Amino acid sequence: MERMIEFVPLLKLVQEYISTRYAAALTDQEKHNQLRSYISKYLNDYGYTVSGLTQEEVTEKLYREMAEFSILTPFLHQDNVEEININAWDDVCVTYTNGKLVKLKEHFHSSQHAIDVVKRLLHQSNMIIDKATPMTQGHLGSNIRITAEIAPIVDESVGVAASIRLLHPSRVTLSKIVSSGMGTQDMLDFLCMCVRYGVSFVIAGVTSSGKTTLLNALMTSMPHEKRIYTIESGAREFDLVKRGRNGKIVNNVVHTLSRPSDNPAHDVAQEKLVVGALRFNPDGIVIGEMRDVETYAAVEASLTGHAVFSTVHAHAAEGAHTRIGLLCQKRFSIDFNTSLTQAAQAFPIVVYCHKLESNERKIMDVTECEILPNGERKYHSLFSYHITKNEIISGKTVIEGEFVRGKGISPSLQRRLLQGGVPRTELERFCAKEVAA
């Protein structure tokens, strides 16, 4: 005989049943497959059903609540999902890689339910969120980054606010960047030339502007015999190891992650990894993001002749160098103008990425900073995106524009590239005066 019941009361009954008789199935991941059988058996034995769902659907939904991550589970490993935002227990949004934002019809059962699920997510990286630590960061596997906040940072009624970012490092290629309209082939050819011949650059922009995606794609252009050493914090976004048809690795890559610890003796910060990278004789040091004192080590590495490529949360060109200069001062308090000059010398090229109102990502500007003989900094744009139309038509933002080429690289950068080994004929492509991209 079937017994109709609401899902939430059923969940409580099943949880009590499983925890009393088969507790190991809840705590031991190797026994999670048995959990589905136990849930199905319970439903059969007691005849419980939920309106609008088959028994298989009820079993799966119960399993997700007890062993996985509730309503978040279907979205956590989708290739076309970029971000899951929990604004409140009853307000969850999913952002797709094409820029589309969808409010989920489903939501958590209560504020406490939302907190419990987020705690379970954070537990995967041994991170804790509670009243004493109401804001924390963690990760799920190597490609999902989680930032979460609870009361008193957010209202008690909200439960939890969280940003869950799904990182897809190897999906976007250089050709896709061109075909998507994010940048031009000329832009990418110039930046790949910098990668190969050792001219450091930084990619600036806000969160989700495409900085790391672009950097990952550019680093795939490094010749296989050259060594890349990557440094990241928390979750790994870079995926640069290449394998041949026989499965053997064909390039030369070392991927590293910082390891924070409450015990200073066990703490491995990004700064230590930047310093340690120099001992690996790298042809390119790639830092996921400069955000703290590791910035000074990155600047020093570049100034001593190493090629360093990184990202920073900043606006274009001057803003990026200002941000780098300020971060360097967290390590050593030196004259700020000196710090700015060092930042510009270390990263003479600044790439600025931006997510437009239409959700399109664009390389808005590639700028060179030339240090003049008197020490002054002179900025000039090498490539830029000019918007010619930005309108809302039938509720949809329509943006049109064109990529424009600037006057070309400075004599000092030309010399630096020639010293790095670039053929003069290849370099001449980027020395011409005002021409269309």
XYZ file of C-alpha atoms in Angstrom:
437
model
C 0.000 0.000 0.000
C 1.408 3.392 -1.038
C 1.742 6.095 1.602
C 2.007 9.651 0.190
C 4.379 11.917 2.133
C 6.172 15.252 1.677
C 9.866 15.022 0.846
C 11.319 16.802 3.902
C 9.529 14.619 6.490
C 10.506 11.560 4.443
C 14.139 12.646 4.480
C 14.115 12.837 8.269
C 12.579 9.360 8.521
C 15.125 7.849 6.143
C 18.034 9.571 7.886
C 16.918 8.159 11.232
C 16.471 4.694 9.721
C 19.880 4.653 7.996
C 21.786 6.179 10.925
C 20.289 3.579 13.288
C 20.889 0.496 11.124
C 23.520 1.357 8.518
C 25.482 4.295 9.962
C 28.692 3.265 8.164
C 26.996 3.869 4.809
C 26.724 7.558 5.710
C 30.327 8.070 6.795
C 32.294 5.629 4.629
C 32.502 6.778 0.999
C 33.336 3.247 -0.128
C 29.914 2.152 1.134
C 27.946 4.982 -0.481
C 26.784 2.708 -3.297
C 25.127 0.488 -0.695
C 23.317 3.548 0.627
C 21.121 3.718 -2.470
C 20.074 0.090 -1.878
C 19.212 0.804 1.754
C 17.128 3.846 0.768
C 15.286 1.888 -1.915
C 14.619 -0.973 0.511
C 13.167 1.448 3.066
C 10.818 2.965 0.483
C 9.669 -0.488 -0.624
C 9.206 -1.796 2.918
C 7.172 1.188 4.122
C 5.482 2.087 0.828
C 6.377 5.787 0.927
C 5.975 7.871 -2.235
C 6.359 11.561 -3.039
C 3.907 13.288 -5.338
C 5.251 13.856 -8.841
C 8.329 11.632 -8.411
C 8.998 8.015 -9.300
C 10.564 5.757 -6.689
C 13.886 5.946 -8.559
C 13.727 9.747 -8.509
C 12.885 9.781 -4.792
C 15.774 7.401 -4.083
C 18.214 9.563 -6.032
C 16.999 12.771 -4.402
C 17.364 11.237 -0.931
C 20.826 9.973 -1.825
C 21.913 13.445 -2.920
C 20.758 14.872 0.384
C 22.486 12.255 2.484
C 25.707 11.507 0.588
C 26.188 14.387 -1.842
C 25.308 18.067 -1.969
C 21.532 18.350 -2.284
C 20.244 20.599 -5.081
C 23.806 21.614 -5.999
C 24.873 18.099 -7.028
C 23.599 18.143 -10.661
C 25.521 21.355 -11.386
C 28.865 20.693 -9.721
C 30.469 18.757 -12.560
C 28.776 20.210 -15.639
C 31.157 21.496 -18.284
C 28.829 24.361 -19.185
C 28.442 25.709 -15.626
C 30.779 28.492 -14.561
C 29.476 29.551 -11.165
C 26.817 28.712 -8.579
C 25.804 31.595 -6.353
C 23.870 31.022 -3.142
C 22.431 34.409 -2.213
C 20.215 32.888 0.486
C 18.821 29.470 1.338
C 15.868 30.148 -0.982
C 17.753 32.032 -3.707
C 20.258 30.069 -5.806
C 21.576 31.213 -9.210
C 23.601 29.322 -11.790
C 25.817 31.145 -14.293
C 26.642 29.221 -17.461
C 29.785 29.583 -19.545
C 27.827 31.401 -22.262
C 26.969 34.124 -19.735
C 23.370 33.021 -19.166
C 22.177 33.368 -15.550
C 19.374 31.107 -14.326
C 17.541 31.290 -10.983
C 16.874 27.746 -9.791
C 13.282 26.768 -9.093
C 14.554 24.413 -6.404
C 16.051 25.733 -3.198
C 17.190 24.452 0.181
C 14.583 23.403 2.731
C 15.686 25.970 5.307
C 18.532 28.267 6.262
C 20.071 25.500 8.399
C 19.797 23.012 5.536
C 21.760 25.396 3.298
C 24.444 25.821 5.966
C 24.714 22.044 6.438
C 25.233 21.437 2.714
C 27.884 24.164 2.422
C 29.652 22.774 5.503
C 29.706 19.382 3.785
C 31.270 20.986 0.689
C 33.932 22.754 2.743
C 34.686 19.605 4.710
C 36.138 18.082 1.532
C 39.112 20.456 1.918
C 39.133 20.261 5.727
C 37.787 23.797 6.067
C 35.327 24.842 8.772
C 32.664 27.529 8.848
C 30.992 28.367 12.160
C 30.220 31.298 14.467
C 33.913 31.664 15.325
C 34.928 31.512 11.623
C 31.949 32.960 9.730
C 33.813 33.415 6.445
C 36.030 30.796 4.819
C 37.358 29.467 1.527
C 37.791 25.899 0.395
C 37.706 23.679 -2.647
C 36.102 20.528 -3.949
C 38.585 18.447 -5.882
C 41.088 20.404 -7.948
C 38.702 22.537 -9.979
C 35.915 23.865 -7.733
C 36.572 26.880 -5.511
C 34.184 27.749 -2.674
C 33.834 30.999 -0.717
C 31.148 31.063 1.968
C 29.781 33.400 4.660
C 27.295 32.873 7.491
C 25.919 35.041 10.324
C 26.893 37.497 11.689
C 28.382 38.491 8.314
C 25.031 37.781 6.610
C 21.580 37.871 8.197
C 20.467 34.828 10.175
C 17.428 34.524 7.906
C 19.693 34.134 4.849
C 21.492 31.122 6.300
C 24.552 31.203 4.064
C 25.878 33.171 1.107
C 28.345 31.343 -1.115
C 30.138 31.562 -4.439
C 31.067 28.215 -5.975
C 33.290 28.638 -9.033
C 33.830 25.768 -11.443
C 37.183 26.020 -13.144
C 37.582 24.639 -16.654
C 41.278 25.265 -17.381
C 41.830 23.139 -20.472
C 38.603 23.833 -22.313
C 39.420 27.234 -23.840
C 42.074 27.192 -26.543
C 43.760 30.036 -28.397
C 41.625 29.346 -31.458
C 38.457 29.513 -29.333
C 39.515 32.870 -27.933
C 39.684 34.194 -31.497
C 36.473 32.503 -32.690
C 34.552 33.759 -29.631
C 35.590 37.337 -30.369
C 37.475 37.759 -27.093
C 40.600 38.823 -28.971
C 42.278 38.843 -32.376
C 44.913 36.529 -33.789
C 47.360 39.459 -33.877
C 46.901 40.073 -30.160
C 47.475 36.438 -29.321
C 50.456 36.119 -31.660
C 52.113 39.064 -29.916
C 51.456 37.678 -26.422
C 52.620 34.201 -27.453
C 55.801 35.801 -28.753
C 56.308 37.337 -25.303
C 55.752 33.924 -23.695
C 58.260 32.191 -25.933
C 60.980 34.836 -25.811
C 60.763 35.737 -22.144
C 58.974 39.085 -21.804
C 56.948 39.102 -18.586
C 53.369 40.345 -18.596
C 50.401 40.579 -16.258
C 46.725 40.128 -17.089
C 44.470 42.520 -15.170
C 40.730 42.543 -14.596
C 38.036 41.775 -12.055
C 36.736 38.362 -10.989
C 35.291 36.324 -13.874
C 36.708 38.591 -16.569
C 38.617 35.738 -18.207
C 42.126 36.463 -16.860
C 43.146 32.934 -15.893
C 41.385 31.404 -18.892
C 43.429 33.627 -21.207
C 46.691 33.001 -19.344
C 46.161 29.228 -19.421
C 45.573 29.342 -23.188
C 48.611 31.549 -23.834
C 50.909 29.263 -21.847
C 50.011 26.322 -24.097
C 52.075 28.067 -26.788
C 55.317 27.516 -24.839
C 57.587 25.119 -26.781
C 57.618 21.640 -25.257
C 61.313 21.663 -24.395
C 60.941 24.795 -22.274
C 60.020 24.410 -18.610
C 56.909 25.969 -17.040
C 56.517 26.222 -13.269
C 53.008 27.170 -12.090
C 52.040 28.460 -8.654
C 48.464 28.621 -7.399
C 46.541 28.933 -4.163
C 43.682 26.698 -3.014
C 42.440 25.166 -6.275
C 44.314 24.401 -9.479
C 43.123 26.289 -12.536
C 46.057 25.678 -14.860
C 46.153 22.505 -16.907
C 49.272 22.664 -19.043
C 50.570 19.087 -19.106
C 50.335 17.662 -22.621
C 50.338 13.984 -23.525
C 51.045 12.352 -26.856
C 48.984 9.609 -28.463
C 50.896 6.996 -26.476
C 49.901 8.694 -23.209
C 53.409 9.932 -22.434
C 53.946 13.532 -21.314
C 55.571 15.540 -24.113
C 56.151 18.924 -22.454
C 57.962 20.134 -19.345
C 55.587 21.385 -16.617
C 55.595 21.537 -12.822
C 52.221 22.423 -11.231
C 52.290 23.535 -7.583
C 49.746 24.637 -4.960
C 50.419 26.659 -1.829
C 49.571 24.945 1.446
C 48.404 27.274 4.222
C 48.715 26.027 7.783
C 47.970 27.356 11.262
C 51.449 26.151 12.173
C 53.987 28.583 10.617
C 56.517 25.760 10.393
C 54.220 23.873 8.030
C 52.947 26.848 6.042
C 53.911 26.856 2.353
C 52.820 30.230 1.024
C 52.902 31.385 -2.598
C 55.875 33.582 -1.744
C 57.956 30.521 -0.807
C 56.927 28.789 -4.015
C 57.962 31.798 -6.130
C 61.389 31.828 -4.497
C 61.628 28.040 -4.788
C 60.654 28.137 -8.467
C 63.950 29.811 -9.349
C 65.811 26.646 -8.341
C 63.899 24.663 -10.966
C 65.522 26.593 -13.824
C 62.140 27.622 -15.312
C 61.649 29.268 -18.683
C 58.319 30.601 -17.452
C 56.999 31.136 -13.917
C 53.203 31.306 -13.932
C 51.475 32.672 -10.828
C 47.723 32.190 -10.739
C 47.140 35.527 -9.067
C 49.270 38.116 -7.288
C 47.333 39.067 -4.182
C 49.777 39.362 -1.285
C 53.464 39.479 -0.372
C 54.346 36.956 -3.096
C 54.025 39.910 -5.500
C 57.391 41.291 -4.343
C 59.055 37.942 -5.028
C 57.426 37.859 -8.481
C 58.687 41.362 -9.297
C 62.188 40.446 -8.094
C 62.144 37.258 -10.181
C 61.215 39.196 -13.303
C 63.758 41.945 -12.651
C 66.495 39.302 -12.392
C 65.742 38.062 -15.898
C 63.129 35.352 -15.363
C 59.940 35.365 -17.422
C 56.977 35.753 -15.054
C 53.335 35.637 -16.120
C 50.487 36.317 -13.737
C 47.106 37.938 -13.114
C 46.029 40.716 -10.773
C 42.712 42.213 -9.712
C 43.068 45.700 -11.129
C 42.054 48.039 -13.914
C 44.104 48.522 -17.073
C 47.828 49.364 -17.313
C 48.529 52.120 -14.760
C 45.971 50.639 -12.365
C 47.645 47.241 -12.591
C 51.095 48.668 -11.875
C 49.699 50.697 -8.975
C 48.143 47.547 -7.517
C 51.387 45.590 -7.941
C 53.343 48.436 -6.334
C 50.997 48.508 -3.333
C 51.215 44.741 -2.911
C 55.023 44.929 -2.991
C 54.920 47.431 -0.158
C 53.255 44.826 2.037
C 56.643 43.094 2.066
C 59.014 46.105 2.100
C 58.100 49.723 2.714
C 60.051 51.512 -0.015
C 59.389 54.775 -1.840
C 56.148 54.273 -3.769
C 57.455 55.803 -7.010
C 60.340 53.347 -6.869
C 57.864 50.529 -6.304
C 55.805 51.685 -9.301
C 58.855 51.847 -11.539
C 59.920 48.359 -10.485
C 56.410 47.041 -11.209
C 56.507 48.570 -14.698
C 60.011 47.242 -15.374
C 59.034 43.768 -14.187
C 55.791 43.684 -16.203
C 56.221 45.977 -19.235
C 53.084 44.520 -20.850
C 49.640 44.738 -19.218
C 46.667 42.906 -20.715
C 43.259 44.112 -19.541
C 40.287 41.733 -19.707
C 36.706 42.771 -19.088
C 33.279 41.132 -18.973
C 30.855 43.377 -20.848
C 27.213 43.988 -19.930
C 26.287 41.480 -22.633
C 28.342 38.872 -20.678
C 30.893 38.732 -23.491
C 34.528 38.688 -22.391
C 36.935 40.927 -24.277
C 40.613 41.725 -24.241
C 39.947 45.442 -23.956
C 43.544 46.573 -24.083
C 47.130 45.419 -24.438
C 49.428 48.189 -23.229
C 53.184 48.621 -23.110
C 54.851 50.709 -20.421
C 58.147 52.199 -21.551
C 60.596 53.484 -18.942
C 62.127 56.691 -20.291
C 65.768 57.731 -19.616
C 64.582 60.182 -16.933
C 62.774 57.351 -15.134
C 59.271 58.383 -16.132
C 56.737 55.793 -17.260
C 55.188 56.191 -20.701
C 52.127 54.074 -21.537
C 50.899 53.379 -25.036
C 48.270 50.974 -26.311
C 49.357 48.211 -28.663
C 45.878 46.737 -29.198
C 42.475 47.843 -27.950
C 38.776 47.156 -28.324
C 36.621 50.160 -29.192
C 32.888 49.922 -28.447
C 30.748 51.541 -31.131
C 27.306 50.478 -29.890
C 25.891 49.591 -26.472
C 22.107 49.382 -26.383
C 19.370 47.443 -24.638
C 17.047 46.007 -27.279
C 13.989 44.023 -26.165
C 15.545 43.562 -22.744
C 18.834 42.264 -24.145
C 22.122 44.167 -24.121
C 23.625 44.467 -27.594
C 27.243 45.584 -27.853
C 29.201 46.128 -31.033
C 32.785 47.221 -31.483
C 36.079 46.703 -33.250
C 39.652 45.811 -32.380
C 42.181 48.514 -33.227
C 45.944 48.246 -33.516
C 48.163 50.954 -31.961
C 51.463 52.419 -33.085
C 53.609 49.404 -32.306
C 56.123 48.373 -29.675
C 58.909 50.632 -28.403
C 62.570 50.329 -29.454
C 63.484 49.133 -25.946
C 60.970 46.277 -26.103
C 62.157 45.444 -29.608
C 65.720 45.111 -28.303
C 64.534 42.942 -25.401
C 62.699 40.579 -27.724
C 65.622 40.404 -30.156
C 67.921 39.542 -27.253
C 65.456 36.805 -26.318
C 65.865 35.238 -29.752
C 62.883 36.393 -31.792
C 63.545 36.531 -35.567
C 63.592 40.115 -36.807
C 61.065 39.337 -39.544
C 58.595 38.074 -36.908
C 59.188 41.129 -34.739
C 58.550 43.560 -37.591
C 54.877 42.563 -37.631
C 54.432 44.492 -34.394
C 56.507 47.554 -35.152
C 54.243 49.116 -37.825
C 52.377 52.386 -37.350
C 48.593 52.654 -37.053
C 47.163 49.744 -39.041
C 43.907 47.808 -38.684
C 44.019 44.688 -36.513
